[in-house]
Amino acid sequence: NMALELYSIATAFIALFIVMDPFTSVPIFISLTKKFSPKHKKRAAEIAGLVAAGVLAGFLLLGPVVLSFLGIRLESFQIAGGILMLLIS
């Protein structure tokens, strides 16, 4: 079903957007690279993007394996994350 696929894509995009937090990441990147030449800024952005993609892919592939190895169910992890978010807010 096309609607279900669009919903899944939108949900994944929103989750990744929240995880990457561009509203915080971009100002930090700009302040860290303010003395860089435009060429070096572009290269730093490319490397940062590749590293972020690699970390996300690593967690995507290895996250379930690590949780299973540690005996942690996904539901327990979600509850713990919710509690942490509640405490932080």
Backbone as JSON, one array per atom type, in Angstrom:
{
  "sequence": "NMALELYSIATAFIALFIVMDPFTSVPIFISLTKKFSPKHKKRAAEIAGLVAAGVLAGFLLLGPVVLSFLGIRLESFQIAGGILMLLIS",
  "N": [[0.84, -1.18, 0.0], [0.6, 2.16, -0.91], [0.2, 4.38, 0.77], [0.95, 3.39, 3.26], [3.67, 2.93, 2.81], [4.57, 5.57, 2.37], [4.01, 6.61, 4.87], [5.78, 5.1, 6.44], [8.24, 5.96, 5.4], [8.12, 8.7, 6.02], [8.01, 8.56, 8.82], [10.51, 7.39, 9.38], [12.18, 9.4, 8.36], [11.57, 11.58, 10.04], [12.4, 10.55, 12.51], [15.18, 10.23, 12.03], [15.82, 12.9, 11.53], [15.36, 14.05, 14.02], [17.26, 12.67, 15.54], [19.67, 13.48, 14.32], [19.61, 16.22, 14.74], [19.77, 18.96, 13.41], [19.46, 21.68, 14.04], [21.03, 22.18, 16.21], [23.45, 21.03, 15.48], [24.38, 22.33, 13.12], [25.03, 25.11, 13.83], [27.15, 24.53, 15.6], [28.96, 23.24, 13.91], [29.5, 25.35, 12.14], [30.74, 27.19, 13.88], [33.0, 25.73, 14.59], [34.35, 25.55, 12.21], [34.94, 28.09, 11.32], [37.34, 29.37, 10.7], [38.23, 27.97, 8.56], [39.05, 27.5, 5.1], [36.83, 27.91, 2.25], [37.04, 25.57, 0.69], [38.12, 23.7, 2.51], [36.09, 23.73, 4.41], [34.01, 22.57, 2.96], [35.08, 20.01, 2.56], [35.29, 19.16, 5.23], [32.58, 19.1, 5.9], [31.72, 17.07, 4.19], [33.15, 14.87, 5.23], [32.09, 14.82, 7.83], [29.41, 14.21, 7.24], [29.73, 11.65, 6.09], [30.79, 10.24, 8.27], [28.66, 10.47, 10.09], [26.68, 9.07, 8.65], [27.89, 6.57, 8.6], [27.96, 5.93, 11.34], [25.2, 5.84, 11.92], [24.45, 3.74, 10.19], [25.96, 1.7, 11.31], [24.77, 1.44, 13.87], [22.24, 0.71, 13.0], [22.7, -1.8, 11.85], [24.16, -3.24, 13.82], [22.96, -2.69, 16.25], [20.54, -4.22, 17.01], [21.78, -6.73, 17.34], [23.61, -6.3, 19.42], [21.84, -5.55, 21.5], [20.39, -7.94, 21.74], [22.45, -9.69, 22.48], [23.07, -8.67, 24.98], [20.77, -9.27, 26.26], [18.6, -7.56, 26.24], [15.42, -6.47, 25.6], [13.74, -4.85, 22.87], [11.5, -3.38, 23.59], [11.97, -2.83, 26.3], [14.19, -1.2, 26.07], [13.05, 0.96, 24.73], [11.27, 1.91, 26.67], [13.09, 2.67, 28.68], [14.43, 4.7, 27.3], [12.32, 6.52, 27.02], [11.86, 7.19, 29.7], [14.3, 8.44, 30.29], [14.12, 10.66, 28.56], [11.94, 11.94, 29.73], [13.02, 12.61, 32.23], [15.07, 14.34, 31.45], [13.66, 16.41, 30.27]],
  "CA": [[0.0, 0.0, 0.0], [1.41, 3.37, -1.08], [0.06, 5.23, 1.95], [1.75, 2.79, 4.32], [5.07, 3.18, 2.48], [4.84, 6.98, 2.63], [4.0, 6.77, 6.33], [7.04, 4.53, 6.93], [9.33, 6.86, 4.99], [7.99, 9.93, 6.82], [8.38, 8.23, 10.2], [11.96, 7.21, 9.41], [12.8, 10.71, 8.15], [11.39, 12.38, 11.26], [13.27, 9.98, 13.54], [16.56, 10.59, 11.7], [15.94, 14.35, 11.69], [15.47, 14.3, 15.46], [18.54, 12.14, 16.01], [20.77, 14.29, 13.78], [19.46, 17.53, 15.38], [20.5, 19.97, 12.63], [19.37, 23.01, 14.64], [22.17, 22.29, 17.11], [24.67, 20.6, 14.8], [24.86, 23.31, 12.13], [25.79, 26.2, 14.47], [28.41, 24.01, 16.14], [29.84, 23.03, 12.75], [29.92, 26.68, 11.64], [31.71, 27.78, 14.81], [34.25, 24.96, 14.56], [35.03, 25.68, 10.91], [34.9, 29.49, 10.89], [38.63, 29.78, 10.16], [38.55, 27.12, 7.42], [38.76, 28.01, 3.75], [35.62, 27.25, 1.73], [37.38, 24.21, 0.25], [38.26, 22.86, 3.69], [34.75, 23.6, 5.01], [33.28, 21.58, 2.17], [35.65, 18.69, 2.86], [34.89, 18.82, 6.6], [31.15, 18.74, 5.86], [31.62, 15.75, 3.56], [33.63, 13.87, 6.19], [31.1, 14.74, 8.91], [28.26, 13.48, 6.71], [30.09, 10.24, 5.95], [30.91, 9.67, 9.61], [27.29, 10.35, 10.63], [26.02, 7.97, 7.94], [28.52, 5.34, 9.07], [27.5, 5.65, 12.71], [23.8, 5.43, 11.82], [24.42, 2.4, 9.58], [26.49, 0.77, 12.31], [23.73, 1.18, 14.86], [21.16, -0.01, 12.33], [23.09, -3.19, 11.63], [24.67, -3.9, 15.02], [22.13, -2.41, 17.42], [19.75, -5.38, 17.44], [22.68, -7.8, 17.76], [24.13, -5.94, 20.74], [20.74, -5.65, 22.46], [20.11, -9.36, 21.93], [23.57, -10.26, 23.22], [22.96, -8.2, 26.36], [19.5, -9.73, 26.81], [17.71, -6.41, 26.38], [14.37, -6.44, 24.57], [13.54, -3.53, 22.29], [10.48, -2.67, 24.38], [12.63, -2.34, 27.51], [15.04, -0.09, 25.64], [12.17, 2.09, 24.43], [10.77, 2.44, 27.95], [14.21, 3.36, 29.32], [14.63, 5.95, 26.56], [11.23, 7.42, 27.38], [12.12, 7.68, 31.06], [15.4, 9.41, 30.19], [13.6, 11.89, 27.96], [11.1, 12.58, 30.74], [13.89, 13.19, 33.25], [15.82, 15.45, 30.86], [12.76, 17.54, 30.03]],
  "C": [[0.89, 1.25, 0.0], [1.36, 4.27, 0.15], [0.91, 4.71, 3.1], [3.24, 3.02, 4.07], [5.44, 4.64, 2.75], [4.89, 7.26, 4.12], [5.32, 6.26, 6.92], [8.22, 5.44, 6.61], [9.3, 8.14, 5.83], [8.41, 9.69, 8.26], [9.89, 8.08, 10.33], [12.67, 8.55, 9.26], [12.71, 11.56, 9.42], [12.31, 11.87, 12.36], [14.73, 10.36, 13.28], [16.8, 12.09, 11.88], [16.12, 14.7, 13.16], [16.82, 13.84, 15.98], [19.7, 13.03, 15.56], [20.76, 15.72, 14.34], [20.21, 18.65, 14.64], [20.46, 21.37, 13.24], [20.49, 23.25, 15.65], [23.47, 22.0, 16.38], [25.23, 21.65, 13.86], [25.59, 24.48, 12.8], [27.13, 25.73, 15.06], [29.41, 23.81, 15.01], [30.37, 24.37, 12.24], [30.96, 27.29, 12.57], [33.04, 27.04, 14.8], [35.04, 25.16, 13.28], [35.12, 27.13, 10.43], [36.23, 29.97, 10.3], [39.06, 28.93, 8.96], [38.3, 27.86, 6.11], [37.49, 27.32, 3.25], [35.87, 25.81, 1.27], [37.47, 23.25, 1.43], [36.92, 22.69, 4.42], [33.94, 22.54, 4.29], [33.77, 20.17, 2.48], [35.26, 18.24, 4.27], [33.43, 18.4, 6.66], [30.96, 17.36, 5.24], [32.04, 14.65, 4.53], [32.62, 13.71, 7.32], [29.86, 13.97, 8.46], [28.54, 11.99, 6.57], [30.2, 9.55, 7.3], [29.53, 9.47, 10.23], [26.55, 9.2, 9.97], [26.59, 6.63, 8.39], [28.05, 4.94, 10.47], [26.05, 5.17, 12.69], [23.68, 4.03, 11.24], [24.93, 1.36, 10.56], [25.46, 0.43, 13.37], [22.56, 0.41, 14.26], [21.47, -1.49, 12.22], [23.46, -3.92, 12.92], [23.82, -3.69, 16.26], [21.31, -3.59, 17.9], [20.61, -6.53, 17.95], [23.19, -7.53, 19.17], [23.04, -6.05, 21.8], [20.42, -7.1, 22.76], [21.2, -10.02, 22.77], [23.49, -9.89, 24.7], [21.65, -8.63, 27.02], [18.5, -8.61, 27.02], [16.69, -6.45, 25.25], [14.17, -5.01, 24.1], [12.54, -2.72, 23.11], [11.09, -2.08, 25.65], [13.5, -1.13, 27.2], [14.21, 1.15, 25.35], [11.64, 2.72, 25.7], [11.87, 3.22, 28.66], [14.49, 4.69, 28.63], [13.56, 6.98, 26.88], [11.42, 8.01, 28.76], [13.24, 8.71, 31.05], [14.93, 10.73, 29.6], [12.73, 12.66, 28.95], [11.96, 13.28, 31.78], [14.65, 14.41, 32.71], [14.91, 16.66, 30.66], [12.34, 18.14, 31.34]]
}
